[in-house]
XYZ file of C-alpha atoms in Angstrom:
718
model
C 87.081 -73.370 98.708
C 87.496 -71.437 95.552
C 90.326 -72.929 93.515
C 93.587 -70.513 92.450
C 93.065 -68.712 88.691
C 95.966 -70.403 87.986
C 96.223 -72.276 84.261
C 94.194 -75.865 84.282
C 91.974 -74.745 87.429
C 89.375 -73.229 85.928
C 86.607 -74.464 83.011
C 86.601 -72.873 79.678
C 83.209 -71.632 79.159
C 83.086 -70.775 76.028
C 83.749 -74.397 74.869
C 80.327 -75.377 72.812
C 79.902 -71.958 72.339
C 78.552 -70.669 69.202
C 77.550 -67.058 69.473
C 80.360 -64.228 69.557
C 78.902 -60.585 68.196
C 78.763 -57.764 70.060
C 75.676 -55.455 70.810
C 76.039 -52.074 69.896
C 74.872 -49.831 73.059
C 76.443 -46.458 71.648
C 75.037 -43.928 68.705
C 73.242 -41.181 68.003
C 70.596 -39.562 68.399
C 69.842 -36.078 67.223
C 73.701 -35.737 66.467
C 74.030 -36.070 69.680
C 75.966 -39.573 71.001
C 74.388 -41.304 73.791
C 73.681 -45.037 74.859
C 70.885 -46.008 73.111
C 70.970 -49.996 74.218
C 70.206 -50.385 77.866
C 68.353 -53.365 77.896
C 70.582 -54.990 75.330
C 72.563 -57.935 76.498
C 76.332 -58.466 76.546
C 78.807 -60.444 74.164
C 76.816 -63.636 73.007
C 73.842 -62.780 73.752
C 74.858 -62.749 77.959
C 73.213 -61.097 80.530
C 75.469 -57.636 81.938
C 76.061 -57.903 85.633
C 72.369 -56.029 87.171
C 71.259 -57.003 83.785
C 67.172 -58.594 84.042
C 65.610 -60.552 81.324
C 62.533 -59.022 80.389
C 59.374 -61.588 79.916
C 58.644 -62.414 76.374
C 54.735 -62.395 77.077
C 52.560 -60.587 79.215
C 51.542 -61.359 83.007
C 49.221 -63.444 81.459
C 50.046 -66.555 80.976
C 50.799 -68.065 77.055
C 48.087 -70.465 76.572
C 44.868 -68.422 78.344
C 45.400 -65.273 75.908
C 44.116 -65.305 72.430
C 47.051 -64.480 69.603
C 45.189 -61.458 68.015
C 46.526 -58.249 68.749
C 45.708 -55.843 71.894
C 43.012 -53.293 69.230
C 41.009 -56.657 67.824
C 40.773 -58.764 70.734
C 39.461 -55.745 73.502
C 37.984 -54.138 70.900
C 34.611 -51.819 72.528
C 36.328 -53.514 75.931
C 35.941 -50.834 78.446
C 36.228 -50.232 82.296
C 33.962 -48.000 83.986
C 34.968 -46.991 87.046
C 32.220 -44.132 89.297
C 34.763 -41.025 90.923
C 34.628 -38.346 93.122
C 36.319 -35.132 93.385
C 36.851 -32.509 96.039
C 36.855 -29.590 94.597
C 37.984 -26.502 96.720
C 35.696 -23.345 96.396
C 38.134 -20.289 97.866
C 36.079 -17.258 96.689
C 32.874 -18.151 98.604
C 31.678 -18.271 102.476
C 28.974 -20.274 101.976
C 31.572 -23.301 101.446
C 34.293 -24.843 100.930
C 34.951 -27.267 98.596
C 32.214 -29.095 96.327
C 32.264 -33.037 95.761
C 32.837 -33.725 92.056
C 31.459 -36.882 90.268
C 33.562 -38.637 87.643
C 33.618 -41.277 85.129
C 36.888 -42.920 84.323
C 36.851 -45.287 81.312
C 39.716 -47.317 80.535
C 39.946 -48.991 77.721
C 41.578 -51.764 77.635
C 42.547 -51.759 74.022
C 45.044 -49.463 73.845
C 45.453 -48.380 77.877
C 44.161 -44.904 77.057
C 42.215 -42.941 80.063
C 39.015 -40.324 79.825
C 37.032 -39.083 82.626
C 34.263 -37.431 81.837
C 31.781 -35.441 83.924
C 27.976 -36.043 84.410
C 25.837 -33.328 83.291
C 24.231 -31.377 86.257
C 21.310 -29.767 85.136
C 21.363 -25.630 86.558
C 24.545 -26.414 88.432
C 26.426 -23.523 87.021
C 29.999 -25.822 85.575
C 31.472 -26.623 82.515
C 30.874 -30.064 82.359
C 31.390 -33.096 80.215
C 34.487 -34.072 78.757
C 37.078 -33.631 81.465
C 40.182 -34.794 80.232
C 40.258 -36.160 76.544
C 41.275 -39.941 75.603
C 44.776 -40.562 75.849
C 47.335 -42.395 77.457
C 48.326 -40.680 81.109
C 51.415 -41.279 82.695
C 52.356 -42.192 86.181
C 53.020 -38.872 88.645
C 56.815 -38.600 89.629
C 58.618 -39.795 90.195
C 57.686 -42.519 87.356
C 56.611 -39.556 84.825
C 58.117 -42.164 82.207
C 55.456 -45.116 82.573
C 51.687 -44.844 81.782
C 48.859 -45.740 83.446
C 47.539 -50.138 82.393
C 45.453 -52.001 84.379
C 47.095 -53.052 87.141
C 46.786 -49.240 88.849
C 43.000 -49.264 89.088
C 41.140 -50.262 91.631
C 37.216 -49.659 94.163
C 38.544 -47.669 97.160
C 41.604 -45.752 96.002
C 43.677 -42.743 94.562
C 44.179 -42.122 91.213
C 46.508 -39.300 90.317
C 45.649 -37.665 87.072
C 47.503 -34.547 86.077
C 48.398 -33.179 89.850
C 44.031 -34.023 90.487
C 43.326 -36.925 92.945
C 40.750 -38.736 92.082
C 39.098 -40.549 94.653
C 37.225 -43.815 92.962
C 34.547 -45.802 94.788
C 32.927 -47.895 92.666
C 32.593 -50.043 89.311
C 30.555 -51.550 86.557
C 29.945 -56.185 86.961
C 31.668 -55.696 83.389
C 34.338 -54.624 85.363
C 34.542 -56.463 88.093
C 34.640 -59.685 86.250
C 37.412 -58.232 84.430
C 39.297 -57.441 86.923
C 38.388 -60.752 88.906
C 39.974 -62.501 85.902
C 43.395 -61.518 85.430
C 43.966 -62.452 89.312
C 43.262 -58.532 90.731
C 41.733 -58.532 94.683
C 38.813 -55.638 94.354
C 38.406 -53.769 97.333
C 35.392 -53.358 99.219
C 33.515 -50.341 97.391
C 32.560 -46.959 99.038
C 30.324 -43.818 98.872
C 30.273 -41.090 97.170
C 29.938 -38.338 100.230
C 26.973 -35.706 99.091
C 27.832 -32.381 98.222
C 27.347 -29.636 101.360
C 26.246 -26.965 98.514
C 23.914 -29.422 96.386
C 21.733 -30.633 99.834
C 21.285 -26.836 100.491
C 19.772 -25.987 97.364
C 17.492 -29.032 97.570
C 16.179 -28.114 100.881
C 15.780 -24.876 99.978
C 13.551 -26.544 96.698
C 11.793 -29.062 99.108
C 10.674 -25.986 101.604
C 9.542 -24.000 98.343
C 6.366 -26.098 97.391
C 3.083 -25.535 98.058
C 1.130 -25.685 101.107
C -1.948 -27.694 101.690
C -4.742 -26.937 100.151
C -3.440 -27.643 96.912
C -5.473 -27.959 93.487
C -4.124 -29.301 90.699
C -5.293 -28.925 87.588
C -3.798 -31.614 86.114
C -4.390 -31.539 81.614
C -1.364 -33.684 81.158
C -3.285 -37.271 80.605
C -5.492 -35.764 78.255
C -2.378 -34.232 76.173
C -0.174 -37.553 75.844
C -4.029 -38.603 74.927
C -5.088 -36.887 71.875
C -2.596 -34.735 71.004
C -1.893 -34.079 66.933
C -5.412 -35.180 67.013
C -7.515 -32.818 65.594
C -11.839 -32.769 64.402
C -12.288 -30.989 61.280
C -15.468 -29.463 60.377
C -15.996 -28.061 56.803
C -18.650 -25.030 57.804
C -20.764 -21.858 56.266
C -21.364 -18.122 57.377
C -24.246 -16.964 55.239
C -23.975 -13.700 55.538
C -25.220 -12.547 52.240
C -27.884 -10.439 54.870
C -25.937 -7.480 55.803
C -24.706 -4.682 53.007
C -21.860 -5.948 50.729
C -22.092 -9.321 52.847
C -21.672 -12.603 51.232
C -21.374 -16.351 51.636
C -17.931 -17.594 53.715
C -16.499 -20.590 53.692
C -14.820 -21.964 56.555
C -13.084 -24.414 58.145
C -12.986 -25.543 61.491
C -10.483 -27.101 63.408
C -11.077 -28.877 67.339
C -8.692 -29.528 69.096
C -8.761 -32.605 70.948
C -5.394 -31.720 73.185
C -6.883 -29.025 74.815
C -10.547 -27.642 73.945
C -9.457 -25.084 71.568
C -10.822 -23.611 68.126
C -9.134 -22.291 65.399
C -11.429 -20.992 61.842
C -10.076 -20.692 58.615
C -11.550 -18.731 56.243
C -11.489 -20.208 51.919
C -11.263 -17.753 49.368
C -12.115 -18.381 46.400
C -10.269 -17.220 43.118
C -10.923 -13.440 42.742
C -12.642 -12.979 45.324
C -11.237 -9.177 45.817
C -11.178 -9.950 49.904
C -7.843 -9.702 51.683
C -6.083 -13.092 52.892
C -6.154 -13.329 56.773
C -3.559 -16.340 57.999
C -7.017 -17.511 59.961
C -10.898 -16.524 61.016
C -10.212 -17.419 64.882
C -7.062 -18.330 65.991
C -6.980 -21.169 68.151
C -8.826 -20.508 72.261
C -11.238 -21.345 73.764
C -14.733 -20.482 72.648
C -17.381 -19.118 74.627
C -21.015 -20.508 74.112
C -23.051 -17.476 74.372
C -20.529 -14.435 73.591
C -19.120 -11.926 73.656
C -19.804 -12.615 77.079
C -18.773 -8.809 77.604
C -15.929 -7.379 79.461
C -14.252 -8.266 82.673
C -11.866 -6.627 85.018
C -8.132 -7.787 85.141
C -8.109 -10.941 87.910
C -11.782 -11.813 87.677
C -11.397 -14.615 85.263
C -8.445 -17.078 86.535
C -8.165 -20.874 87.059
C -7.092 -20.202 90.630
C -7.602 -17.936 93.216
C -5.164 -16.216 95.673
C -6.349 -16.121 99.482
C -3.283 -14.832 100.572
C 0.935 -14.176 100.528
C 2.224 -14.854 103.776
C 5.910 -14.932 105.309
C 7.656 -15.551 108.516
C 9.663 -13.442 110.435
C 12.811 -15.442 110.960
C 15.690 -14.795 109.722
C 15.255 -17.954 107.308
C 12.349 -16.409 105.710
C 10.159 -18.609 104.299
C 7.431 -17.794 101.193
C 4.446 -19.572 100.141
C 0.121 -18.892 99.576
C -2.957 -20.333 99.912
C -5.561 -21.175 97.512
C -9.047 -20.951 97.800
C -10.238 -24.625 97.317
C -14.078 -23.530 97.764
C -13.454 -20.955 94.263
C -16.173 -18.845 95.890
C -17.088 -15.739 93.243
C -15.374 -17.598 89.949
C -17.147 -16.108 87.488
C -18.161 -19.423 85.182
C -18.100 -19.454 81.487
C -19.432 -22.496 79.358
C -17.110 -23.125 76.247
C -18.091 -25.630 73.391
C -17.084 -29.187 73.768
C -16.740 -32.137 71.141
C -20.385 -32.795 71.650
C -21.378 -30.018 70.876
C -20.774 -29.990 67.383
C -22.237 -32.162 65.146
C -23.338 -31.919 61.057
C -26.349 -29.204 61.252
C -25.522 -27.833 64.124
C -24.889 -23.725 64.034
C -22.711 -22.352 66.693
C -22.063 -18.921 67.897
C -18.831 -17.113 66.994
C -18.577 -13.915 68.664
C -21.877 -13.023 67.618
C -21.744 -15.003 64.048
C -23.566 -17.360 63.237
C -21.895 -20.746 61.736
C -23.307 -23.753 60.052
C -21.368 -27.088 60.197
C -22.009 -28.527 56.881
C -19.310 -31.754 56.409
C -16.729 -33.596 58.633
C -13.532 -35.855 57.248
C -12.957 -39.372 57.511
C -11.118 -38.796 60.953
C -13.890 -36.861 62.715
C -16.185 -39.500 61.298
C -14.140 -42.195 62.673
C -13.733 -40.381 66.329
C -17.487 -39.887 66.850
C -18.679 -43.065 65.850
C -15.753 -44.582 68.074
C -16.243 -42.609 71.167
C -20.351 -41.822 71.413
C -21.524 -43.996 68.097
C -23.618 -41.741 66.282
C -23.533 -42.934 62.672
C -25.755 -40.007 60.070
C -23.570 -38.293 58.712
C -25.533 -37.050 56.015
C -23.602 -33.651 54.891
C -25.416 -30.333 54.120
C -23.968 -28.699 50.544
C -21.844 -25.101 51.497
C -21.250 -23.462 48.430
C -23.156 -21.262 46.872
C -24.879 -21.857 43.060
C -21.579 -20.801 41.181
C -22.952 -17.687 38.465
C -23.495 -18.588 34.841
C -20.066 -18.568 33.287
C -19.116 -16.034 30.313
C -17.471 -17.440 27.591
C -14.474 -15.790 26.729
C -14.422 -14.974 23.183
C -11.036 -14.606 21.278
C -10.082 -12.248 18.295
C -8.841 -15.069 15.241
C -5.280 -15.757 14.356
C -3.775 -13.341 12.823
C -1.539 -15.077 10.712
C 2.137 -13.702 12.731
C 3.940 -16.358 14.730
C 2.572 -19.084 15.540
C -0.833 -19.284 17.164
C 0.331 -19.966 20.751
C 1.717 -16.602 20.635
C -1.102 -14.406 18.601
C -3.459 -15.840 21.878
C -0.858 -15.200 24.878
C -0.812 -11.587 23.068
C -4.674 -11.706 23.452
C -5.108 -12.539 26.841
C -2.915 -9.972 28.855
C -1.352 -6.121 28.308
C 1.982 -7.936 28.645
C 2.326 -10.996 26.308
C 3.882 -13.911 28.115
C 4.972 -16.628 26.284
C 3.292 -19.820 25.689
C 4.363 -22.963 28.616
C 4.804 -25.872 27.014
C 3.624 -29.103 28.425
C 6.976 -29.607 30.192
C 5.636 -32.461 32.414
C 5.123 -34.625 28.846
C 8.460 -33.453 27.812
C 10.646 -34.955 30.742
C 7.980 -37.875 30.766
C 8.760 -38.745 27.396
C 12.138 -37.413 26.152
C 15.022 -39.723 25.030
C 17.011 -41.540 27.929
C 19.006 -44.179 27.828
C 18.309 -47.175 25.301
C 14.893 -45.655 25.547
C 14.276 -42.970 22.220
C 10.247 -41.996 22.905
C 10.514 -41.767 18.758
C 8.461 -43.858 16.233
C 10.160 -44.395 13.233
C 7.950 -45.305 10.227
C 9.188 -45.903 6.473
C 6.807 -44.331 3.808
C 6.148 -44.282 0.380
C 5.401 -40.784 -1.743
C 1.715 -40.913 -3.150
C 2.443 -39.431 -6.581
C 1.616 -39.558 -10.089
C 5.505 -38.845 -10.996
C 6.686 -42.143 -12.337
C 10.561 -41.273 -10.601
C 9.436 -39.911 -7.168
C 7.138 -43.225 -7.077
C 10.020 -45.722 -5.828
C 11.382 -42.604 -3.001
C 11.785 -44.222 0.481
C 11.162 -41.648 3.239
C 11.445 -42.389 6.721
C 8.950 -40.510 9.122
C 10.233 -39.411 12.757
C 7.542 -39.041 15.159
C 8.614 -37.813 18.427
C 6.471 -38.298 21.140
C 8.029 -35.472 24.207
C 6.412 -32.243 21.631
C 4.360 -33.939 18.967
C 6.743 -33.557 16.412
C 7.683 -34.774 12.933
C 10.419 -34.864 10.690
C 10.604 -36.638 7.234
C 14.164 -37.868 5.671
C 14.859 -39.484 2.773
C 17.805 -42.162 2.802
C 20.466 -41.472 0.595
C 20.376 -44.002 -2.271
C 23.857 -43.072 -4.988
C 22.539 -43.011 -8.571
C 18.687 -41.735 -7.688
C 19.294 -38.733 -8.619
C 18.244 -37.253 -5.734
C 20.323 -35.573 -3.196
C 18.655 -36.934 -0.332
C 18.990 -36.181 3.338
C 16.320 -33.669 4.897
C 13.198 -33.693 3.626
C 10.932 -31.849 6.308
C 12.848 -30.122 9.511
C 11.534 -31.405 13.027
C 7.965 -29.616 13.343
C 4.328 -30.232 14.366
C 1.875 -31.225 10.901
C -1.268 -29.393 10.887
C -3.670 -31.503 9.302
C -5.381 -30.992 6.071
C -8.319 -28.945 5.551
C -8.679 -26.296 8.384
C -8.947 -22.739 8.019
C -5.911 -20.746 9.034
C -7.590 -17.712 10.034
C -9.548 -18.456 12.720
C -10.124 -18.531 16.808
C -9.495 -21.854 17.783
C -6.210 -23.828 17.470
C -5.335 -25.813 15.060
C -5.554 -29.844 14.653
C -2.180 -31.292 14.601
C -1.294 -35.057 13.263
C -1.246 -36.761 16.585
C 0.504 -40.611 17.340
C -2.308 -42.645 17.414
C -3.206 -41.605 13.847
C 0.191 -42.827 12.615
C 0.095 -46.991 11.721
C 1.167 -48.931 9.183
C -1.292 -48.490 6.139
C -2.188 -45.295 7.227
C -1.895 -42.425 4.331
C -0.564 -39.232 6.105
C -1.042 -35.391 4.752
C 2.550 -33.864 5.523
C 2.561 -30.238 3.983
C 0.671 -31.134 0.987
C 2.704 -34.416 0.825
C 0.521 -37.626 0.762
C 2.621 -40.920 2.133
C 2.029 -43.881 2.449
C 3.303 -45.476 5.748
C 4.746 -49.071 4.640
C 6.294 -50.198 7.806
C 8.459 -49.378 11.066
C 11.042 -50.049 13.233
C 11.081 -53.251 15.726
C 11.140 -50.028 18.943
C 7.519 -48.556 17.258
C 6.245 -51.537 17.290
C 6.955 -52.975 20.396
C 5.367 -49.729 22.054
C 2.602 -49.542 20.149
C 1.754 -53.118 21.238
C 2.810 -52.398 25.081
C -0.052 -48.932 24.920
C -2.399 -51.142 23.249
C -5.240 -48.512 24.691
C -4.116 -45.659 22.252
C -3.264 -48.163 19.137
C -6.285 -50.657 18.842
C -4.688 -52.026 15.421
C -1.733 -53.548 17.714
C -4.046 -55.233 19.903
C -3.771 -58.740 19.381
C -7.127 -59.672 20.995
C -9.092 -57.248 18.952
C -7.792 -58.474 15.720
C -8.394 -61.712 17.306
C -11.991 -60.672 17.563
C -12.067 -59.467 14.199
C -11.121 -62.926 12.916
C -13.922 -64.572 14.991
C -16.742 -62.916 12.963
C -15.075 -64.922 9.612
C -15.788 -68.157 11.012
C -17.113 -68.901 8.071
C -13.917 -68.983 6.230
C -11.413 -70.907 8.688
C -11.799 -73.706 6.934
C -11.007 -72.346 3.487
C -8.016 -70.152 5.295
C -6.421 -74.017 6.545
C -6.375 -75.064 3.015
C -5.088 -71.993 1.893
C -1.485 -72.343 4.025
C -1.969 -75.714 3.619
C -1.122 -75.471 -0.057
C 1.135 -72.534 0.289
C 3.156 -74.715 2.848
C 4.847 -77.332 0.078
C 7.414 -78.407 2.093
C 5.352 -78.798 4.889
C 7.436 -76.675 7.058
C 4.317 -75.617 8.807
C 6.022 -72.320 8.429
C 5.436 -69.244 5.644
C 7.280 -66.765 5.039
C 5.751 -63.023 5.575
C 4.499 -61.420 1.516
C 2.838 -65.062 1.434
C 1.321 -64.676 4.661
C 0.180 -60.892 3.595
C -1.357 -62.017 0.730
C -3.594 -64.725 1.877
C -4.748 -62.531 5.052
C -5.545 -59.808 2.804
C -7.293 -61.933 -0.304
C -9.443 -64.026 2.697
C -10.416 -61.305 4.659
C -11.343 -59.362 1.727
C -9.334 -56.447 2.566
C -11.123 -56.211 6.418
C -7.312 -56.326 7.874
C -5.034 -52.827 7.772
C -1.180 -53.735 7.162
C -1.046 -52.504 10.662
C -3.131 -55.860 12.297
C -1.700 -58.078 9.697
C 1.829 -57.095 11.053
C 0.494 -57.894 14.724
C -0.718 -60.965 13.898
C 2.389 -62.469 12.195
C 4.765 -60.775 15.221
C 2.250 -62.509 17.683
C 2.606 -65.881 15.676
C 6.186 -65.580 14.349
C 9.235 -68.090 14.820
C 10.811 -67.696 17.668
C 14.477 -65.983 17.233
C 17.720 -68.076 18.179
C 17.632 -67.131 21.923
C 20.951 -67.991 22.067
C 23.198 -66.317 19.526
C 26.552 -67.646 18.432
C 29.690 -66.109 20.017
C 31.300 -63.888 18.081
C 27.998 -61.858 17.370
C 28.266 -61.236 21.403
C 31.351 -60.649 21.631
C 30.931 -58.309 18.401
C 28.141 -56.501 20.129
C 29.856 -55.486 23.022
C 33.231 -54.757 20.847
C 30.436 -51.894 19.745
C 29.463 -50.851 23.192
C 33.241 -50.659 24.074
C 33.928 -48.712 21.592
C 31.855 -46.033 21.399
C 32.686 -45.334 25.468
C 36.162 -46.319 24.804
C 36.283 -48.536 27.254
C 40.405 -50.191 27.547
C 40.891 -50.522 30.961
C 41.297 -54.805 30.087
C 44.670 -55.152 32.324
C 43.136 -53.509 35.357
C 40.908 -56.264 35.589
C 42.850 -59.088 34.436
C 45.190 -58.024 37.619
C 41.844 -57.961 39.753
C 41.273 -61.424 38.835
C 44.618 -62.115 39.346
C 44.079 -60.903 43.152
C 41.653 -62.901 43.382
C 42.387 -65.984 42.418
C 44.082 -67.306 45.590
C 44.740 -70.469 43.895
C 46.095 -69.686 40.800
C 44.220 -72.145 39.001
C 43.903 -69.205 35.708
C 39.292 -69.568 36.630
C 37.174 -67.981 38.522
C 33.375 -68.049 38.673
C 31.401 -66.771 36.901
C 28.932 -64.820 39.128
C 32.724 -63.159 40.665
C 33.875 -61.999 37.461
C 30.293 -60.410 37.112
C 30.821 -58.217 40.540
C 34.220 -57.889 39.398
C 33.477 -56.181 36.157
C 29.723 -54.382 37.467
C 32.655 -52.335 40.036
C 35.251 -50.822 37.156
C 32.237 -50.213 35.525
C 31.875 -51.871 32.088
C 29.944 -50.633 29.525
C 27.785 -53.510 28.580
C 24.329 -53.263 29.651
C 23.334 -56.138 32.239
C 21.728 -58.928 29.507
C 24.385 -59.415 27.259
C 27.388 -59.382 30.087
C 24.739 -62.580 31.285
C 25.103 -63.492 27.486
C 28.431 -63.346 27.445
C 29.156 -65.161 30.556
C 27.386 -68.140 30.002
C 29.083 -68.447 26.434
C 32.258 -68.914 28.285
C 32.179 -70.763 31.356
C 32.260 -73.947 31.534
C 30.162 -77.171 33.439
C 30.741 -76.170 36.391
C 30.221 -72.074 36.180
C 33.804 -71.801 35.751
C 35.232 -68.752 33.354
C 39.254 -68.560 32.031
C 39.798 -64.426 33.062
C 42.163 -64.256 30.673
C 40.667 -65.568 27.932
C 37.421 -63.711 28.426
C 39.096 -60.009 29.135
C 41.010 -60.581 25.690
C 38.678 -62.343 23.697
C 36.591 -58.613 24.616
C 39.901 -56.483 24.323
C 38.823 -54.892 20.921
C 42.078 -53.120 20.703
C 44.422 -56.398 20.688
C 41.522 -59.054 19.023
C 39.124 -57.180 16.630
C 36.394 -58.918 15.148
C 34.632 -58.307 11.748
C 31.655 -55.508 12.219
C 28.186 -56.472 12.190
C 26.276 -56.041 8.999
C 23.629 -53.997 9.304
C 20.321 -54.747 8.243
C 18.017 -53.512 5.662
C 16.157 -50.672 7.351
C 12.437 -51.922 5.213
C 12.397 -55.930 5.951
C 9.533 -56.356 3.711
C 8.377 -54.647 0.983
C 4.657 -54.487 1.083
C 2.760 -54.237 -2.189
C-alpha cells in the first residue's frame, strides 16, 4: 500500500545530488524556433519519461574492437554481394523480362554502398556503375536512417531507390566477417537464367559448321614466331637491260605467317623515286608470274553446297570439300629455301641473297644446324671520287662564309659544332675554360713585367687575353684581346684550304704562344686548368705523370746526384723544399730536358697534402660567401623546423636530420661544404646544437671577415 503524499511520508530524492543543470531543448534553426534536443536528458542529467539511453559503444563489446577510427580499422575492407534484378521489357513480345546481374559493394569504413553491373559482351545495354558510392537511406518509412552492415544477408531482398535487388550469394571474406559479428547467414541461392540470353546462345550453337569441317590452325605458329623476322641483304643485278644497274635490296621473311617483304636501299643522289616497298608483304610463289586465275580458283577452302530447311525456324549451314578436288597447288618460298648464295625468283627478277643479320644466323644454326654463313660482296665498286676544288679565300668575311658562298647558289650560314658547344659549355662550377698566366716577350723594358691572363674556351676554341689592372704601372689594363679564334702564324691568307688555329693541346706552362704578332710566354696556370690537363693526359702528354716518370728514368745515372742535391737543399731536414728550389734543381740536373709543365706535374704529384680539415671559421666564411651570392636569409624557418623535429626539447638533433632539413629547404651550399660544416659542429654523439649552427650561418646577424683572395700567381718562374 502506497503512503499518502503528506509531509514526512516521502523520501528526499535530491539528497546527495550535485547536478541540477537544465538541458536546452529549444533553439533556432534557420531562424525558426524548433525542438533541437530530443535526445537530451532532463534536470541534472536524469532521463525524461519514455526516454532511453543510447549505448556509448556500438553493438560490439568494448574489448573486441580497437580504439582506432573506422576509416583506419576498416580501410580497404569491402563486403561483396552477388545480386540480380528482374528488369521488365514492356516493348517486346519475344520477352517479358530480363535477368540483370549486379555486384553490391559495402564499404565498412564509412557505410557507403556501390552497385556495379559487370559488362556483358554484345548485351546492347548500358552497363558499369549502376549506383555510385554513397550512403543509401532505407526505404520509407525509415528514410531518415541509412543502410548498415546488419541490413545485408544472403537470400534477402534489398531495396535501393525503389528497385528490389535479390541477394543470392557473397564472397568468402564477406561470409567470415558477417559470421564474426554474429550475423546468421542464410544458405546461398541461385540466380535464374536470363531467357533472352538462353535463346541467343541456342541460336549461336545452331550456327556452328556441320561436319566434315577442316580447320586451318595457324595460331600456334603465330604465337611461337610473332615478331621474329629473318633479314637477308640481297642484290638484283639489272645492268644487262637498258639504263639498268645493280639494285641493293633487303628481304624480310616473317616466320609468323611465311610472308616476304622486300625493301630497296637507295644510295644518295641515285635519281630514283623513293618507294616505300619494292615488294609488299605477301607469300612469294617460286614459279612466278604464274598467270591469271578466275575468281574463286585460289581458295583455302572449297564449299560444296549451301542448304537450308523448310521449317519455320530455318537453320543455315554449309558443307566443305574434305578431299579438295580440283584445287590449284602453288609452291611458295619457305625458310628452308633461303640461304646465302641462293638466287630466288621475285616475280621474274633474279635476286641474289648475299648476307644476313645475326638473328637469322642464330635461327638457321639452331634449327637446321647450318654453320657456313660466308657473305658475298653485294656492293658494286664505287666510281672514283672527283676532288672538288674551291676558289681561294676572297678576304671578305670569314673563311667559312666565303666557302658557303661557293657551295650553292643560295648561301647558307656556317653551322658550328653545336654538339661540342653543348658538351663543353660552362655549367655550375665547371667552367670548361683553361686559364694561363703569361708574360709578354719583348725588348721593351717597360713591357717586360706586364702580366696577362690567357683564357682558352673549350666550347668553340676561342682565346681571350686580359691584363690585370695594377696601380701606378702606366698601363690601363683590362681587355687586351676579345674572345676570338687565333690563327697560327706563317700561313697564307688567300688560299682554298681553311687556316689552322691554336688548339688547346698546344698550350702548357712554359710554351710560347704567338697571338696576332704578340709573343707570350706561359708562366703558370690555375688549379682548374692543371686538373683538367691531368684528367685528359691523353691529349696533354706533358701532364701525364707516367710519361714524365719514364723520362726521368732515362736519367738513372744522375739519381744519386739528385738525392745529394735535395739533401743539401734541405738544411732543416724537413724532407720538403719549396717549389722554386725544386724547379731549379730539376732543371739543372736534367739539363733542360723537362719543361715547366712536366716539373709542375711532378710537384703536384708529390706535393705536401693540404690540411684536410680546415678551420671552422674558414668553412663558415666560405658558406657565408655562397649564401650571400644566392641571397638566402630564411634561417628562422630552419630553426623552427628543427624545433618541431626536437620532440624532447634538448636543442640538439642528429647531424643526418639537420642535413636532411637543409636539403629539403634548398640551402644553397654544396654537399662537401655542408658535410664539413656539420662535422665541425657535431659533438661526440654526432649531435648538433641547431641554434648555434644556424646562427653561425646567418651572415646578416653574425658576419665573419671576408677571406683573402690568394694571388693569381703562386710562384714566379724565371
